[in-house]
Amino acid sequence: MTKYGYIRTSTTSQLIDRQLNQLKDYCDEVFIEDGVSAVKKRRPIYDEVMGKLQSGDTFTVLSLDRAFRSVLDALHELDKLNSRNIQFVSLTQNIQSTSPDGRLMLTVIAALAEWERSILSERTKQGMEAARLRGKRIGRPRKLKPHQITWAKSQLKESRNTISLATLSKSLKVSKQTLQRALNQ
């Protein structure tokens, strides 16, 4: 009867300390999945933990949203765990999945977590749109500055296209594809 803990962070910059401190006191072994969104279909560490679990073991998370993507996902995974005689424990919500009351609470809390994730996503999109309307550029910074693109165009024009894009891209320390995209814009 082993207690396995599972930690997931959405980005690699998130700290695991809070989750780890609580799970290490309760669990025999803790698995960490760093930088994987809850909505990802493939979570290798989660799959590894599921493969290790045996009848009588306990699968433990700090909070429901660390393990499950949605209400349906939570209920489906809970059914799979129960059919294998594996207990599910959420330390923060103090949920134990073996009782009808525990299953009800799990369903309600999973629904709230799914709602919260949807609201956060909606607000993020609204914030990005507001920033775009204010003239902000959203996304990763461009590799080439406008003056570098102008320089590359002038080099091509002056050399009457005898200089290669590969040579120019090496000079600018970017890939040939990056330079080509910048010149086409």
Tab-separated table of C-alpha atoms in Angstrom:
chain	number	residue	atom	x	y	z
A	1	MET	CA	0.000	0.000	0.000
A	2	THR	CA	2.086	2.824	-1.370
A	3	LYS	CA	1.087	6.475	-1.394
A	4	TYR	CA	2.150	8.121	-4.648
A	5	GLY	CA	2.111	11.893	-4.966
A	6	TYR	CA	1.769	13.807	-8.211
A	7	ILE	CA	2.862	17.403	-8.801
A	8	ARG	CA	2.171	19.305	-12.006
A	9	THR	CA	3.130	22.832	-12.984
A	10	SER	CA	1.828	24.566	-16.095
A	11	THR	CA	5.070	26.395	-16.808
A	12	THR	CA	8.671	25.655	-15.956
A	13	SER	CA	8.875	28.981	-14.097
A	14	GLN	CA	6.287	27.905	-11.508
A	15	LEU	CA	7.686	26.766	-8.188
A	16	ILE	CA	6.864	23.310	-6.875
A	17	ASP	CA	7.870	24.037	-3.268
A	18	ARG	CA	4.339	24.442	-1.917
A	19	GLN	CA	3.128	21.212	-3.496
A	20	LEU	CA	6.283	19.277	-2.652
A	21	ASN	CA	6.378	20.323	1.023
A	22	GLN	CA	2.875	19.025	1.654
A	23	LEU	CA	3.067	15.880	-0.458
A	24	LYS	CA	6.447	14.658	0.804
A	25	ASP	CA	5.074	14.450	4.361
A	26	TYR	CA	2.121	12.337	3.224
A	27	CYS	CA	3.517	10.255	0.333
A	28	ASP	CA	6.089	7.515	-0.025
A	29	GLU	CA	7.120	8.716	-3.480
A	30	VAL	CA	6.410	11.992	-5.324
A	31	PHE	CA	6.432	12.465	-9.098
A	32	ILE	CA	6.910	15.886	-10.678
A	33	GLU	CA	5.604	16.951	-14.089
A	34	ASP	CA	7.078	20.365	-14.783
A	35	GLY	CA	5.831	22.737	-17.466
A	36	VAL	CA	2.851	20.734	-18.702
A	37	SER	CA	-0.532	22.392	-19.081
A	38	ALA	CA	-3.542	20.662	-17.544
A	39	VAL	CA	-5.205	20.538	-20.945
A	40	LYS	CA	-2.363	18.653	-22.640
A	41	LYS	CA	-3.511	15.257	-23.879
A	42	ARG	CA	-0.108	13.682	-23.191
A	43	ARG	CA	1.379	13.914	-19.725
A	44	PRO	CA	4.212	11.350	-19.520
A	45	ILE	CA	4.818	11.584	-15.756
A	46	TYR	CA	1.092	11.298	-14.998
A	47	ASP	CA	0.966	8.217	-17.225
A	48	GLU	CA	4.009	6.799	-15.412
A	49	VAL	CA	2.331	7.231	-12.018
A	50	MET	CA	-0.879	5.629	-13.296
A	51	GLY	CA	1.196	2.668	-14.509
A	52	LYS	CA	2.901	2.233	-11.106
A	53	LEU	CA	-0.302	2.238	-9.052
A	54	GLN	CA	-1.350	-1.159	-7.702
A	55	SER	CA	-4.484	-2.286	-5.898
A	56	GLY	CA	-4.530	-0.768	-2.406
A	57	ASP	CA	-2.253	2.164	-3.333
A	58	THR	CA	-3.181	5.823	-2.983
A	59	PHE	CA	-2.874	8.486	-5.679
A	60	THR	CA	-2.406	11.861	-3.976
A	61	VAL	CA	-2.391	15.431	-5.261
A	62	LEU	CA	-2.335	18.720	-3.427
A	63	SER	CA	-5.334	20.002	-5.395
A	64	LEU	CA	-7.705	18.526	-7.984
A	65	ASP	CA	-6.646	20.936	-10.709
A	66	ARG	CA	-3.097	19.545	-10.550
A	67	ALA	CA	-4.279	16.188	-11.910
A	68	PHE	CA	-7.467	16.608	-13.916
A	69	ARG	CA	-8.400	18.690	-16.978
A	70	SER	CA	-12.156	18.880	-16.531
A	71	VAL	CA	-15.084	17.469	-14.583
A	72	LEU	CA	-15.485	14.688	-17.122
A	73	ASP	CA	-11.781	13.881	-16.989
A	74	ALA	CA	-11.840	13.828	-13.172
A	75	LEU	CA	-14.853	11.511	-13.037
A	76	HIS	CA	-13.455	9.236	-15.744
A	77	GLU	CA	-10.062	8.969	-14.034
A	78	LEU	CA	-11.718	8.460	-10.649
A	79	ASP	CA	-13.777	5.584	-12.061
A	80	LYS	CA	-10.605	3.992	-13.458
A	81	LEU	CA	-8.850	4.345	-10.078
A	82	ASN	CA	-11.827	2.962	-8.148
A	83	SER	CA	-12.111	-0.030	-10.501
A	84	ARG	CA	-8.457	-0.827	-9.713
A	85	ASN	CA	-9.055	-0.416	-5.953
A	86	ILE	CA	-6.827	2.665	-5.825
A	87	GLN	CA	-7.741	5.475	-3.464
A	88	PHE	CA	-7.614	9.092	-4.584
A	89	VAL	CA	-6.745	11.828	-2.086
A	90	SER	CA	-6.674	15.594	-2.595
A	91	LEU	CA	-4.934	17.159	0.392
A	92	THR	CA	-6.178	20.733	-0.053
A	93	GLN	CA	-9.807	19.785	-0.580
A	94	ASN	CA	-9.593	16.881	1.878
A	95	ILE	CA	-11.378	14.631	-0.602
A	96	GLN	CA	-11.337	10.884	-0.397
A	97	SER	CA	-12.961	9.298	-3.396
A	98	THR	CA	-14.314	6.132	-1.805
A	99	SER	CA	-17.497	7.609	-0.324
A	100	PRO	CA	-20.557	9.038	-2.119
A	101	ASP	CA	-19.998	12.337	-0.276
A	102	GLY	CA	-16.377	12.412	-1.404
A	103	ARG	CA	-17.398	11.793	-5.021
A	104	LEU	CA	-19.993	14.574	-4.841
A	105	MET	CA	-17.448	17.020	-3.442
A	106	LEU	CA	-14.925	15.967	-6.068
A	107	THR	CA	-17.474	16.649	-8.827
A	108	VAL	CA	-18.376	20.099	-7.465
A	109	ILE	CA	-14.762	21.150	-6.905
A	110	ALA	CA	-13.672	19.825	-10.316
A	111	ALA	CA	-16.495	21.845	-11.916
A	112	LEU	CA	-15.339	24.973	-10.097
A	113	ALA	CA	-11.730	24.380	-11.151
A	114	GLU	CA	-12.806	23.930	-14.786
A	115	TRP	CA	-14.879	27.127	-14.577
A	116	GLU	CA	-11.961	29.019	-13.023
A	117	ARG	CA	-9.596	27.867	-15.796
A	118	SER	CA	-12.148	28.962	-18.441
A	119	ILE	CA	-12.595	32.376	-16.816
A	120	LEU	CA	-8.817	32.856	-16.601
A	121	SER	CA	-8.434	31.945	-20.266
A	122	GLU	CA	-11.223	34.339	-21.249
A	123	ARG	CA	-9.693	37.186	-19.242
A	124	THR	CA	-6.276	36.522	-20.753
A	125	LYS	CA	-7.721	36.711	-24.279
A	126	GLN	CA	-9.577	39.921	-23.407
A	127	GLY	CA	-6.393	41.433	-21.969
A	128	MET	CA	-4.403	40.496	-25.065
A	129	GLU	CA	-7.058	42.029	-27.320
A	130	ALA	CA	-7.076	45.231	-25.240
A	131	ALA	CA	-3.274	45.385	-25.523
A	132	ARG	CA	-3.478	44.886	-29.313
A	133	LEU	CA	-5.994	47.734	-29.556
A	134	ARG	CA	-3.527	49.945	-27.655
A	135	GLY	CA	-0.905	49.076	-30.274
A	136	LYS	CA	1.057	46.533	-28.252
A	137	ARG	CA	2.550	43.586	-30.062
A	138	ILE	CA	1.576	40.279	-28.500
A	139	GLY	CA	3.861	37.269	-28.614
A	140	ARG	CA	7.510	36.482	-28.701
A	141	PRO	CA	9.845	39.380	-29.532
A	142	ARG	CA	11.018	39.461	-33.130
A	143	LYS	CA	14.537	38.197	-33.725
A	144	LEU	CA	15.374	40.910	-36.233
A	145	LYS	CA	15.072	44.631	-35.618
A	146	PRO	CA	13.742	46.889	-38.417
A	147	HIS	CA	17.224	48.302	-39.078
A	148	GLN	CA	18.591	44.763	-39.553
A	149	ILE	CA	15.880	43.958	-42.100
A	150	THR	CA	16.590	47.230	-43.910
A	151	TRP	CA	20.316	46.376	-43.938
A	152	ALA	CA	19.620	42.882	-45.343
A	153	LYS	CA	17.390	44.343	-48.095
A	154	SER	CA	20.059	46.857	-49.019
A	155	GLN	CA	22.718	44.134	-49.158
A	156	LEU	CA	20.557	42.089	-51.512
A	157	LYS	CA	19.809	45.135	-53.671
A	158	GLU	CA	23.440	46.316	-53.837
A	159	SER	CA	24.742	42.852	-54.675
A	160	ARG	CA	21.933	42.351	-57.213
A	161	ASN	CA	20.977	39.175	-55.384
A	162	THR	CA	24.434	37.604	-55.746
A	163	ILE	CA	24.803	37.413	-51.965
A	164	SER	CA	22.981	34.431	-50.508
A	165	LEU	CA	20.355	34.479	-47.794
A	166	ALA	CA	22.467	31.923	-45.940
A	167	THR	CA	25.391	34.353	-45.823
A	168	LEU	CA	23.189	37.223	-44.669
A	169	SER	CA	21.463	35.082	-42.057
A	170	LYS	CA	24.840	34.036	-40.630
A	171	SER	CA	25.867	37.683	-40.422
A	172	LEU	CA	22.641	38.477	-38.547
A	173	LYS	CA	22.889	35.331	-36.388
A	174	VAL	CA	19.438	34.051	-37.350
A	175	SER	CA	18.224	31.131	-39.417
A	176	LYS	CA	17.714	31.473	-43.150
A	177	GLN	CA	13.960	30.911	-42.633
A	178	THR	CA	13.764	33.729	-40.062
A	179	LEU	CA	15.463	36.120	-42.464
A	180	GLN	CA	13.235	35.034	-45.360
A	181	ARG	CA	10.071	35.619	-43.275
A	182	ALA	CA	11.291	39.051	-42.196
A	183	LEU	CA	12.093	40.055	-45.783
A	184	ASN	CA	8.663	38.898	-46.980
A	185	GLN	CA	6.791	40.988	-44.398
